[in-house]
Tab-separated table of C-alpha atoms and ligand atoms in Angstrom:
chain	number	residue	atom	x	y	z
A	1	MET	CA	79.993	88.956	234.006
A	2	PRO	CA	81.566	92.166	235.263
A	3	ARG	CA	82.435	92.200	238.947
A	4	MET	CA	81.838	95.383	240.911
A	5	SER	CA	82.249	96.549	244.460
A	6	LEU	CA	80.674	99.382	246.323
A	7	THR	CA	79.684	100.444	249.808
A	8	VAL	CA	76.019	100.046	250.670
A	9	ASN	CA	74.811	101.520	253.948
A	10	GLY	CA	78.352	101.502	255.257
A	11	LYS	CA	79.095	97.888	254.338
A	12	ALA	CA	81.500	96.925	251.568
A	13	VAL	CA	79.847	94.582	249.075
A	14	SER	CA	80.855	92.961	245.795
A	15	ALA	CA	78.615	91.512	243.132
A	16	ASP	CA	78.754	89.952	239.698
A	17	VAL	CA	76.230	91.684	237.502
A	18	GLU	CA	75.240	91.789	233.869
A	19	ALA	CA	76.218	95.139	232.404
A	20	ARG	CA	72.549	96.006	231.871
A	21	THR	CA	71.653	95.533	235.550
A	22	LEU	CA	70.078	98.638	237.031
A	23	LEU	CA	71.225	99.922	240.395
A	24	VAL	CA	67.741	99.278	241.817
A	25	THR	CA	67.913	95.663	240.640
A	26	LEU	CA	71.275	95.220	242.315
A	27	LEU	CA	69.870	96.612	245.557
A	28	ARG	CA	66.570	94.732	245.575
A	29	GLU	CA	67.373	91.438	243.916
A	30	HIS	CA	71.056	90.827	244.513
A	31	LEU	CA	71.389	92.452	247.934
A	32	LYS	CA	67.762	91.854	249.037
A	33	LEU	CA	67.384	95.462	250.163
A	34	THR	CA	63.740	95.735	249.171
A	35	GLY	CA	63.058	99.020	250.947
A	36	THR	CA	63.860	100.840	247.721
A	37	HIS	CA	60.783	100.576	245.499
A	38	VAL	CA	60.093	100.576	241.784
A	39	GLY	CA	56.972	102.568	241.031
A	40	CYS	CA	57.199	103.382	237.347
A	41	ASP	CA	60.531	102.147	235.995
A	42	THR	CA	60.385	105.157	233.641
A	43	SER	CA	62.229	107.837	235.684
A	44	GLN	CA	59.051	109.641	236.692
A	45	CYS	CA	57.912	108.674	240.198
A	46	GLY	CA	60.922	108.812	242.514
A	47	ALA	CA	59.977	105.679	244.513
A	48	CYS	CA	63.470	104.360	243.739
A	49	VAL	CA	65.489	107.346	245.007
A	50	VAL	CA	68.693	106.458	246.880
A	51	HIS	CA	71.834	108.467	247.610
A	52	VAL	CA	74.960	107.777	245.558
A	53	ASP	CA	78.042	109.554	246.889
A	54	GLY	CA	75.705	111.879	248.757
A	55	ARG	CA	73.439	112.803	245.832
A	56	ALA	CA	69.805	111.684	245.531
A	57	VAL	CA	69.356	109.788	242.261
A	58	LYS	CA	66.729	107.555	240.676
A	59	SER	CA	68.177	104.076	241.014
A	60	CYS	CA	65.949	102.825	238.170
A	61	THR	CA	67.762	105.241	235.864
A	62	MET	CA	71.316	104.312	236.740
A	63	LEU	CA	73.278	101.218	235.850
A	64	ALA	CA	74.722	99.288	238.770
A	65	LEU	CA	78.128	99.559	237.096
A	66	GLN	CA	77.881	103.362	237.148
A	67	ALA	CA	77.955	103.016	240.942
A	68	ASP	CA	81.110	100.892	240.934
A	69	GLY	CA	83.253	102.166	243.790
A	70	ALA	CA	80.541	104.502	245.071
A	71	ARG	CA	78.919	104.911	248.484
A	72	VAL	CA	75.227	104.097	248.310
A	73	LEU	CA	72.731	104.905	251.041
A	74	THR	CA	69.254	103.362	251.011
A	75	ILE	CA	66.271	103.693	253.345
A	76	GLU	CA	67.576	100.649	255.272
A	77	GLY	CA	70.723	102.597	256.126
A	78	LEU	CA	68.961	105.452	257.913
A	79	ALA	CA	68.293	103.718	261.216
A	80	PRO	CA	69.648	100.599	262.876
A	81	GLU	CA	67.301	97.626	262.692
A	82	GLY	CA	64.985	97.652	265.700
A	83	GLY	CA	66.485	100.957	266.905
A	84	ALA	CA	65.072	104.481	266.912
A	85	LEU	CA	63.892	105.773	263.565
A	86	HIS	CA	65.740	108.527	261.728
A	87	PRO	CA	64.151	111.921	262.575
A	88	MET	CA	62.755	112.201	259.027
A	89	GLN	CA	61.157	108.745	259.272
A	90	GLU	CA	59.754	109.649	262.683
A	91	ALA	CA	58.293	112.872	261.271
A	92	PHE	CA	56.523	110.962	258.476
A	93	ARG	CA	54.981	108.719	261.136
A	94	THR	CA	53.944	111.547	263.461
A	95	HIS	CA	52.472	113.700	260.707
A	96	HIS	CA	50.754	110.904	258.769
A	97	GLY	CA	52.998	111.492	255.775
A	98	LEU	CA	52.105	108.107	254.343
A	99	GLN	CA	49.138	105.907	253.624
A	100	CYS	CA	50.040	102.849	251.560
A	101	GLY	CA	53.731	103.648	252.023
A	102	TYR	CA	54.812	102.783	248.512
A	103	CYS	CA	56.283	106.197	247.735
A	104	THR	CA	57.671	106.710	251.239
A	105	PRO	CA	61.260	105.439	250.928
A	106	GLY	CA	61.829	107.672	247.900
A	107	MET	CA	60.107	110.604	249.610
A	108	ILE	CA	62.315	110.250	252.667
A	109	MET	CA	65.568	109.891	250.707
A	110	THR	CA	64.585	112.931	248.625
A	111	ALA	CA	63.655	114.888	251.747
A	112	ILE	CA	66.997	114.184	253.412
A	113	ASP	CA	68.817	115.256	250.243
A	114	LEU	CA	66.789	118.475	250.344
A	115	VAL	CA	67.833	119.120	253.957
A	116	ASN	CA	71.454	118.412	253.081
A	117	ARG	CA	71.299	121.017	250.327
A	118	GLU	CA	68.897	123.633	251.689
A	119	GLY	CA	69.232	123.402	255.447
A	120	HIS	CA	66.809	122.819	258.287
A	121	GLU	CA	64.348	125.675	257.832
A	122	LEU	CA	62.364	124.693	254.781
A	123	ASP	CA	59.345	126.685	253.632
A	124	GLU	CA	56.419	125.092	251.854
A	125	HIS	CA	57.473	126.289	248.409
A	126	THR	CA	60.976	124.852	248.755
A	127	ILE	CA	59.591	121.504	249.896
A	128	ARG	CA	57.018	121.269	247.113
A	129	ALA	CA	59.609	122.206	244.483
A	130	GLY	CA	61.954	119.619	245.980
A	131	LEU	CA	59.287	116.944	245.531
A	132	GLU	CA	58.808	117.587	241.827
A	133	GLY	CA	60.222	114.173	240.976
A	134	ASN	CA	58.301	112.194	243.601
A	135	LEU	CA	54.748	111.038	243.032
A	136	CYS	CA	52.316	109.910	245.716
A	137	ARG	CA	48.959	108.449	244.760
A	138	CYS	CA	47.485	108.412	248.267
A	139	THR	CA	48.159	111.376	250.487
A	140	GLY	CA	47.613	114.478	248.334
A	141	TYR	CA	51.089	115.571	249.514
A	142	HIS	CA	49.822	117.883	252.237
A	143	ASN	CA	51.001	115.751	255.144
A	144	ILE	CA	54.199	114.838	253.334
A	145	VAL	CA	55.062	118.542	253.127
A	146	LYS	CA	54.276	118.965	256.836
A	147	ALA	CA	56.319	115.897	257.718
A	148	ILE	CA	59.341	117.123	255.784
A	149	ALA	CA	59.250	120.567	257.410
A	150	ALA	CA	59.097	118.920	260.849
A	151	GLY	CA	61.683	116.273	259.969
A	152	ALA	CA	64.059	118.943	258.676
A	153	SER	CA	64.039	120.841	261.949
A	154	ALA	CA	64.196	117.626	263.977
A	155	MET	CA	67.368	116.714	262.090
A	156	LYS	CA	69.022	119.889	263.382
A	157	GLY	CA	71.742	119.059	265.815
A	158	LYS	CA	71.158	115.335	265.340
A	159	ARG	CA	73.693	113.342	263.361
A	160	ARG	CA	74.076	114.950	259.954
A	161	ALA	CA	71.745	112.729	258.000
A	162	ALA	CA	74.112	110.273	256.565
A	163	SER	CA	74.675	111.704	253.144
A	164	ALA	CA	77.645	109.463	253.418
A	165	ALA	CA	77.125	106.128	255.030
B	1	MET	CA	67.169	96.325	227.945
B	2	TYR	CA	69.533	94.226	225.844
B	3	ASP	CA	72.912	93.498	227.377
B	4	PHE	CA	76.080	95.255	226.230
B	5	THR	CA	79.726	95.526	227.112
B	6	PHE	CA	80.407	98.309	229.583
B	7	HIS	CA	83.575	100.386	229.302
B	8	ARG	CA	84.754	102.933	231.834
B	9	PRO	CA	87.779	104.768	230.448
B	10	ALA	CA	89.767	107.097	232.708
B	11	ASP	CA	90.441	109.822	230.141
B	12	VAL	CA	88.999	111.360	226.988
B	13	LYS	CA	91.708	109.895	224.766
B	14	LYS	CA	90.846	106.354	225.800
B	15	ALA	CA	87.143	107.080	225.413
B	16	ALA	CA	87.709	108.398	221.889
B	17	ALA	CA	89.815	105.356	221.040
B	18	LEU	CA	87.014	103.082	222.265
B	19	LEU	CA	84.519	104.925	220.087
B	20	GLN	CA	86.748	104.350	217.094
B	21	SER	CA	87.574	100.720	217.736
B	22	SER	CA	84.181	99.392	218.866
B	23	GLU	CA	81.136	98.517	216.825
B	24	GLU	CA	77.650	99.738	217.676
B	25	VAL	CA	78.986	101.928	220.424
B	26	LYS	CA	77.369	104.726	222.402
B	27	LEU	CA	78.571	107.171	225.030
B	28	LEU	CA	76.900	107.192	228.438
B	29	ALA	CA	76.873	110.409	230.471
B	30	GLY	CA	74.221	110.831	233.187
B	31	GLY	CA	71.978	108.280	231.525
B	32	GLN	CA	68.818	110.308	232.187
B	33	THR	CA	67.882	110.097	228.531
B	34	LEU	CA	69.909	107.138	227.341
B	35	ILE	CA	68.899	104.599	230.008
B	36	PRO	CA	65.153	105.110	229.438
B	37	THR	CA	65.894	104.774	225.700
B	38	LEU	CA	67.756	101.502	226.264
B	39	LYS	CA	64.922	100.195	228.431
B	40	GLN	CA	62.466	100.830	225.643
B	41	ARG	CA	64.856	99.139	223.231
B	42	LEU	CA	64.820	102.258	221.070
B	43	ALA	CA	68.588	101.895	221.140
B	44	ALA	CA	70.533	98.677	221.557
B	45	PRO	CA	74.250	99.420	221.420
B	46	ARG	CA	76.652	96.532	221.879
B	47	ASN	CA	79.158	98.748	223.646
B	48	LEU	CA	78.569	101.496	226.153
B	49	VAL	CA	81.382	103.916	227.005
B	50	ASP	CA	80.713	105.545	230.383
B	51	LEU	CA	82.259	109.001	230.747
B	52	GLY	CA	81.604	108.939	234.511
B	53	ALA	CA	85.158	108.199	235.570
B	54	ILE	CA	86.792	111.027	233.589
B	55	GLU	CA	87.505	113.732	236.135
B	56	ASP	CA	88.723	116.252	233.556
B	57	LEU	CA	85.209	116.483	232.171
B	58	VAL	CA	83.786	117.880	235.411
B	59	GLY	CA	84.062	121.454	236.577
B	60	ILE	CA	83.158	125.094	236.127
B	61	GLU	CA	85.699	127.795	235.476
B	62	ARG	CA	85.667	131.498	234.710
B	63	LYS	CA	88.155	132.086	231.898
B	64	GLY	CA	88.381	135.770	231.056
B	65	ARG	CA	85.055	136.801	229.563
B	66	ASN	CA	83.771	133.204	229.431
B	67	VAL	CA	82.303	130.613	231.742
B	68	VAL	CA	83.585	127.187	230.749
B	69	ILE	CA	81.631	124.149	231.918
B	70	GLY	CA	82.880	120.553	231.652
B	71	ALA	CA	80.632	118.195	229.687
B	72	MET	CA	80.047	115.850	232.657
B	73	THR	CA	79.017	118.620	235.038
B	74	HIS	CA	75.602	117.873	236.537
B	75	HIS	CA	72.693	120.282	236.129
B	76	ALA	CA	72.539	120.640	239.948
B	77	THR	CA	76.187	121.720	240.053
B	78	VAL	CA	75.597	124.427	237.446
B	79	ALA	CA	72.473	125.570	239.296
B	80	ALA	CA	74.375	125.912	242.590
B	81	SER	CA	77.638	127.302	241.178
B	82	ALA	CA	78.716	130.636	242.652
B	83	VAL	CA	80.746	131.295	239.485
B	84	VAL	CA	77.748	130.800	237.205
B	85	MET	CA	75.358	132.679	239.497
B	86	LYS	CA	77.649	135.685	239.461
B	87	ALA	CA	78.643	135.683	235.786
B	88	ILE	CA	75.492	134.416	234.025
B	89	PRO	CA	72.679	134.084	236.587
B	90	ALA	CA	70.195	133.181	233.827
B	91	LEU	CA	72.194	130.021	233.122
B	92	ALA	CA	72.100	128.915	236.774
B	93	GLU	CA	68.391	129.668	236.829
B	94	LEU	CA	67.842	127.588	233.683
B	95	ALA	CA	69.759	124.635	235.141
B	96	SER	CA	67.771	124.822	238.395
B	97	HIS	CA	64.512	124.124	236.527
B	98	ILE	CA	65.575	121.134	234.448
B	99	GLY	CA	63.432	118.128	235.357
B	100	ASP	CA	63.455	117.378	239.081
B	101	PRO	CA	66.168	117.249	241.760
B	102	ALA	CA	67.213	113.635	241.086
B	103	VAL	CA	67.428	114.275	237.334
B	104	ARG	CA	69.523	117.382	238.012
B	105	ASN	CA	71.828	115.368	240.269
B	106	GLN	CA	72.604	112.925	237.493
B	107	GLY	CA	71.976	114.595	234.115
B	108	THR	CA	74.855	116.488	232.471
B	109	ILE	CA	75.216	119.496	230.216
B	110	GLY	CA	77.155	117.483	227.621
B	111	GLY	CA	74.465	114.806	227.484
B	112	SER	CA	71.715	117.368	227.158
B	113	ILE	CA	73.420	119.204	224.317
B	114	ALA	CA	74.469	116.027	222.479
B	115	ASN	CA	70.919	114.750	222.704
B	116	ASN	CA	69.400	117.999	221.349
B	117	ASP	CA	65.866	117.189	222.450
B	118	PRO	CA	63.614	119.849	220.848
B	119	ALA	CA	62.164	120.595	224.314
B	120	ALA	CA	65.459	120.674	226.232
B	121	ASP	CA	66.607	123.819	228.030
B	122	TYR	CA	70.369	124.055	227.436
B	123	PRO	CA	70.177	124.375	223.635
B	124	ALA	CA	68.299	127.676	224.111
B	125	ALA	CA	71.097	128.988	226.356
B	126	CYS	CA	73.781	127.863	223.901
B	127	ILE	CA	72.130	129.662	220.980
B	128	GLY	CA	71.051	132.665	223.055
B	129	LEU	CA	74.478	133.273	224.533
B	130	GLY	CA	76.402	132.265	221.403
B	131	ALA	CA	78.256	129.430	223.141
B	132	THR	CA	81.118	127.406	221.734
B	133	ILE	CA	80.960	123.612	222.011
B	134	ILE	CA	84.418	122.173	222.556
B	135	THR	CA	84.942	118.551	221.541
B	136	SER	CA	87.692	115.972	221.469
B	137	LYS	CA	88.406	117.154	217.912
B	138	ARG	CA	87.505	120.827	217.458
B	139	LYS	CA	85.457	123.825	218.497
B	140	ILE	CA	81.954	124.212	217.112
B	141	GLU	CA	79.895	127.408	217.315
B	142	ALA	CA	76.462	126.714	218.804
B	143	ASP	CA	74.933	128.213	215.651
B	144	ASP	CA	76.458	125.358	213.641
B	145	PHE	CA	75.987	122.670	216.273
B	146	PHE	CA	72.231	122.081	216.538
B	147	THR	CA	71.279	120.772	213.121
B	148	GLY	CA	67.768	119.363	213.603
B	149	LEU	CA	65.504	117.220	215.785
B	150	PHE	CA	67.841	115.183	218.014
B	151	GLU	CA	70.555	115.985	215.444
B	152	THR	CA	73.878	117.728	215.994
B	153	ALA	CA	77.079	118.386	214.086
B	154	LEU	CA	78.890	115.773	216.208
B	155	GLU	CA	80.652	113.000	214.346
B	156	PRO	CA	80.112	109.433	215.587
B	157	ASP	CA	83.487	109.298	217.328
B	158	GLU	CA	83.457	112.836	218.693
B	159	ILE	CA	83.074	113.664	222.397
B	160	ILE	CA	81.918	116.976	223.844
B	161	THR	CA	84.453	117.985	226.476
B	162	GLN	CA	83.383	121.532	227.418
B	163	VAL	CA	80.890	124.241	226.682
B	164	SER	CA	82.131	127.826	226.760
B	165	PHE	CA	79.592	130.596	227.366
B	166	PRO	CA	80.650	134.205	226.695
B	167	LEU	CA	79.414	136.647	229.344
B	168	PRO	CA	76.461	138.683	228.112
B	169	ILE	CA	75.663	142.236	229.222
B	170	ARG	CA	72.507	140.691	230.606
B	171	ALA	CA	70.377	137.630	229.962
B	172	GLY	CA	67.176	135.990	231.100
B	173	TYR	CA	65.355	132.692	230.652
B	174	ALA	CA	61.672	131.962	231.039
B	175	LYS	CA	60.107	128.572	230.561
B	176	PHE	CA	56.574	127.313	230.568
B	177	PRO	CA	57.148	123.731	231.682
B	178	ASN	CA	55.000	120.848	230.614
B	179	PRO	CA	53.425	120.126	234.013
B	180	ALA	CA	54.032	116.377	233.711
B	181	SER	CA	57.516	116.114	232.218
B	182	ARG	CA	59.011	119.510	233.237
B	183	TYR	CA	60.458	119.809	229.730
B	184	ALA	CA	59.796	123.140	228.022
B	185	LEU	CA	56.436	123.527	226.330
B	186	VAL	CA	58.043	126.810	225.391
B	187	GLY	CA	61.286	128.233	226.751
B	188	VAL	CA	62.802	131.549	225.659
B	189	PHE	CA	66.377	132.637	226.335
B	190	VAL	CA	67.085	136.332	225.754
B	191	ALA	CA	70.601	137.765	225.866
B	192	GLU	CA	71.981	141.213	225.225
B	193	ARG	CA	75.423	140.346	223.933
B	194	GLY	CA	76.569	143.798	222.893
B	195	LYS	CA	75.149	147.247	222.357
B	196	LYS	CA	73.897	146.197	218.925
B	197	GLU	CA	73.309	142.499	219.440
B	198	VAL	CA	70.413	140.815	221.167
B	199	ARG	CA	69.584	137.168	220.730
B	200	VAL	CA	66.229	135.499	221.334
B	201	ALA	CA	66.382	131.688	221.284
B	202	VAL	CA	63.277	129.521	221.556
B	203	THR	CA	63.087	125.874	222.639
B	204	GLY	CA	60.125	123.504	222.923
B	205	ALA	CA	58.275	124.917	219.947
B	206	GLY	CA	60.289	124.463	216.769
B	207	GLU	CA	59.728	121.600	214.341
B	208	SER	CA	63.459	121.223	213.956
B	209	GLY	CA	64.499	122.202	217.460
B	210	VAL	CA	65.842	125.446	218.897
B	211	PHE	CA	65.531	128.598	216.744
B	212	ARG	CA	65.968	132.388	216.885
B	213	VAL	CA	63.344	135.086	216.394
B	214	PRO	CA	64.939	137.916	214.355
B	215	ALA	CA	61.919	140.243	214.619
B	216	MET	CA	62.123	140.153	218.414
B	217	GLU	CA	65.876	140.630	218.319
B	218	ARG	CA	65.512	143.792	216.201
B	219	ALA	CA	62.854	145.169	218.530
B	220	LEU	CA	65.042	144.555	221.575
B	221	VAL	CA	68.130	146.133	219.980
B	222	LYS	CA	66.123	149.356	219.700
B	223	ARG	CA	65.103	149.189	223.319
B	224	PHE	CA	65.740	146.323	225.710
B	225	ALA	CA	62.396	146.205	227.527
B	226	PRO	CA	59.399	143.844	227.681
B	227	LYS	CA	57.236	146.552	226.096
B	228	SER	CA	59.319	146.456	222.910
B	229	LEU	CA	57.931	142.985	222.211
B	230	GLU	CA	54.300	144.041	222.248
B	231	GLY	CA	52.755	143.305	218.865
B	232	VAL	CA	55.754	141.308	217.602
B	233	LYS	CA	54.083	138.142	216.346
B	234	VAL	CA	55.607	134.729	215.783
B	235	ASP	CA	54.298	132.735	212.834
B	236	ALA	CA	52.588	129.552	214.065
B	237	ASN	CA	53.121	127.778	210.744
B	238	SER	CA	56.550	126.404	211.540
B	239	LEU	CA	55.717	125.463	215.140
B	240	VAL	CA	54.972	122.104	216.718
B	241	SER	CA	51.406	120.982	217.346
B	242	ASP	CA	51.108	117.919	219.544
B	243	LEU	CA	48.992	116.508	222.352
B	244	HIS	CA	50.583	118.955	224.800
B	245	ALA	CA	49.768	122.180	222.931
B	246	GLY	CA	48.731	123.510	219.537
B	247	ALA	CA	50.979	125.665	217.349
B	248	GLU	CA	48.850	128.809	217.860
B	249	TYR	CA	49.095	128.430	221.619
B	250	ARG	CA	52.835	127.906	221.418
B	251	ALA	CA	53.180	131.011	219.218
B	252	HIS	CA	51.329	133.013	221.853
B	253	LEU	CA	53.438	131.527	224.660
B	254	ILE	CA	56.647	132.533	222.881
B	255	GLY	CA	55.551	136.181	223.116
B	256	VAL	CA	54.673	135.870	226.794
B	257	MET	CA	57.816	133.941	227.733
B	258	ALA	CA	60.045	136.330	225.748
B	259	GLN	CA	58.650	139.277	227.699
B	260	ARG	CA	59.204	137.448	230.978
B	261	ALA	CA	62.749	136.565	229.950
B	262	VAL	CA	63.501	140.235	229.226
B	263	GLU	CA	61.981	141.158	232.578
B	264	ALA	CA	64.175	138.560	234.288
B	265	ALA	CA	67.238	139.928	232.475
B	266	GLU	CA	66.502	143.463	233.686
B	267	LYS	CA	66.667	142.392	237.343
C	301	LIG	C1	62.043	112.909	234.388
C	301	LIG	C2	62.969	113.695	233.507
C	301	LIG	C3	62.736	115.042	233.310
C	301	LIG	C4	63.566	115.793	232.482
C	301	LIG	N1	63.304	117.115	232.312
C	301	LIG	C5	64.100	117.872	231.522
C	301	LIG	C6	63.864	119.265	231.349
C	301	LIG	O1	62.955	119.850	231.939
C	301	LIG	N2	64.699	119.952	230.531
C	301	LIG	C7	65.748	119.371	229.888
C	301	LIG	O2	66.474	120.047	229.189
C	301	LIG	N3	66.001	118.054	230.058
C	301	LIG	C8	65.209	117.286	230.850
C	301	LIG	N4	65.496	115.956	231.014
C	301	LIG	C9	66.656	115.378	230.333
C	301	LIG	C10	67.914	115.525	231.187
C	301	LIG	O3	68.327	116.870	231.221
C	301	LIG	C11	69.049	114.649	230.682
C	301	LIG	O4	69.971	114.680	231.708
C	301	LIG	C12	69.736	115.088	229.416
C	301	LIG	O5	68.879	115.241	228.334
C	301	LIG	C13	70.739	114.057	228.961
C	301	LIG	O6	71.870	114.154	229.740
C	301	LIG	P1	72.576	112.884	230.364
C	301	LIG	O7	73.822	113.366	230.979
C	301	LIG	O8	71.632	112.176	231.224
C	301	LIG	O9	72.968	112.072	229.038
C	301	LIG	P2	72.759	110.546	228.600
C	301	LIG	O10	71.355	110.160	228.752
C	301	LIG	O11	73.787	109.698	229.230
C	301	LIG	O12	73.138	110.702	227.050
C	301	LIG	C14	72.281	111.349	226.128
C	301	LIG	C15	72.883	111.258	224.712
C	301	LIG	O13	74.021	112.104	224.588
C	301	LIG	C16	75.184	111.384	224.213
C	301	LIG	N5	76.289	111.988	224.974
C	301	LIG	C17	76.327	112.140	226.325
C	301	LIG	N6	77.441	112.821	226.680
C	301	LIG	C18	78.108	113.103	225.553
C	301	LIG	C19	79.334	113.800	225.288
C	301	LIG	N7	80.076	114.355	226.273
C	301	LIG	N8	79.754	113.912	223.999
C	301	LIG	C20	78.998	113.376	222.984
C	301	LIG	N9	77.837	112.713	223.186
C	301	LIG	C21	77.391	112.579	224.452
C	301	LIG	C22	74.882	109.945	224.567
C	301	LIG	O14	75.567	109.045	223.745
C	301	LIG	C23	73.380	109.869	224.350
C	301	LIG	O15	73.096	109.648	223.000
C	301	LIG	C24	64.675	115.180	231.847
C	301	LIG	C25	64.924	113.814	232.061
C	301	LIG	C26	64.080	113.065	232.879
C	301	LIG	C27	64.370	111.625	233.094
C	302	LIG	S1	60.829	103.673	239.714
C	302	LIG	FE1	62.477	105.029	239.401
C	302	LIG	S2	61.497	106.897	239.056
C	302	LIG	FE2	59.811	105.523	239.238
C	303	LIG	S1	51.453	106.795	250.454
C	303	LIG	FE1	50.656	105.591	248.836
C	303	LIG	S2	51.780	106.342	247.153
C	303	LIG	FE2	52.315	107.731	248.659
């Protein structure tokens, strides 16, 4: 079995994986980082979005081996366990940007990628266009859009949302 | 997904050698088409050659009157490129509406062109602008490259390395996306390439992929304006009818999108 190593949430890890192992399978099943979700497994829903070398990607549509040597950031890497939430997570809580929470990790990783690319002042159109690859079956998106606008400005001045972990 | 042997060569030469020496082998670029295909077991290669570690395949360069884009350049990089935005803004605009942000962060121009999905965006730009596809073996004019549904002129052991787009006088792209998939229900790329040459390339609608509309091209050579396209009809007979849209509707959309593309080019 091929051996690979990468950095996940700032920690160096190695794993033996079958070549066909998806990145999301490596994260959830090998590394037990179950914050990243699988909603569709067909590249449609965005529940599985993580950052690889600073870019938001669908981890169900990437082989683990494609991330060999890369820096991966997952929802678990945004805030220290038991510590204060990341401003984007906090904004989702304050603005009721989630109901069942299934889509939320992917929404938040996508939102932070959007801030990294487009800055802290995001209008509604930019946010909705940025969420084209993320589906939510509960909220109707309205509060997600509000949460992202608020989270984006709250991130201003705070630590540059770990595009690199 | 069936298992396979994963190769990660560091240069194009090694990748080409692997293609020649391995059985049941396939190239992997961004994986945004291939990985879903593998999951559905529509393809089951025994060897996968990942182009992801080949740095030479990434980048955007202005070379004289051309913009040259490396095969492994992500859609998001093309969309955000200052070089592309200045030289061929319609191309940056096209790239910025492929799929969704995560797909654009991972999908590549080489993969899109090699795949030649009949609803993909880049083939329309290649035909519209008269691009040249540069491979590990030769240069292929876009006109000779796209040969049918998911079919190209590529040989089994040939690798796209770059795509070279000549600068048009002006160009525009308009797409009516399928609201679920974001692929083009109809996409029209219009380019004025010279005083006497206009190209109109249509994706999403043709039974054998991207095609040109000579009647529209003639009308636009006379006068490059949306009005010139009024009354120029596209025959629905050779167009796709599927669960997303009927051929008549697509024929109508081609007219509307072509006018919008000309409008976009005028800006
Ligand atoms: C949800 C979703 C929405 C999408 N929406 C759109 C859309 O709106 N418009 C659009 O155009 N596309 C869309 N796509 C497709 C996307 O653009 C893909 O990125 C693209 O079609 C394939 O590129 P890739 O780099 O991912 O290639 P891969 O999937 O890795 O490869 C595709 C094929 O090309 C071959 N190949 C790859 N690179 C080369 C090369 N350099 N030389 C020779 N052969 C090569 C591979 O062997 C494979 O057969 C969408 C995809 C998804 C998942
Ligand atoms: S689980 Fe990856 S996009 Fe839905
Ligand atoms: S909160 Fe339930 S899917 Fe989005």
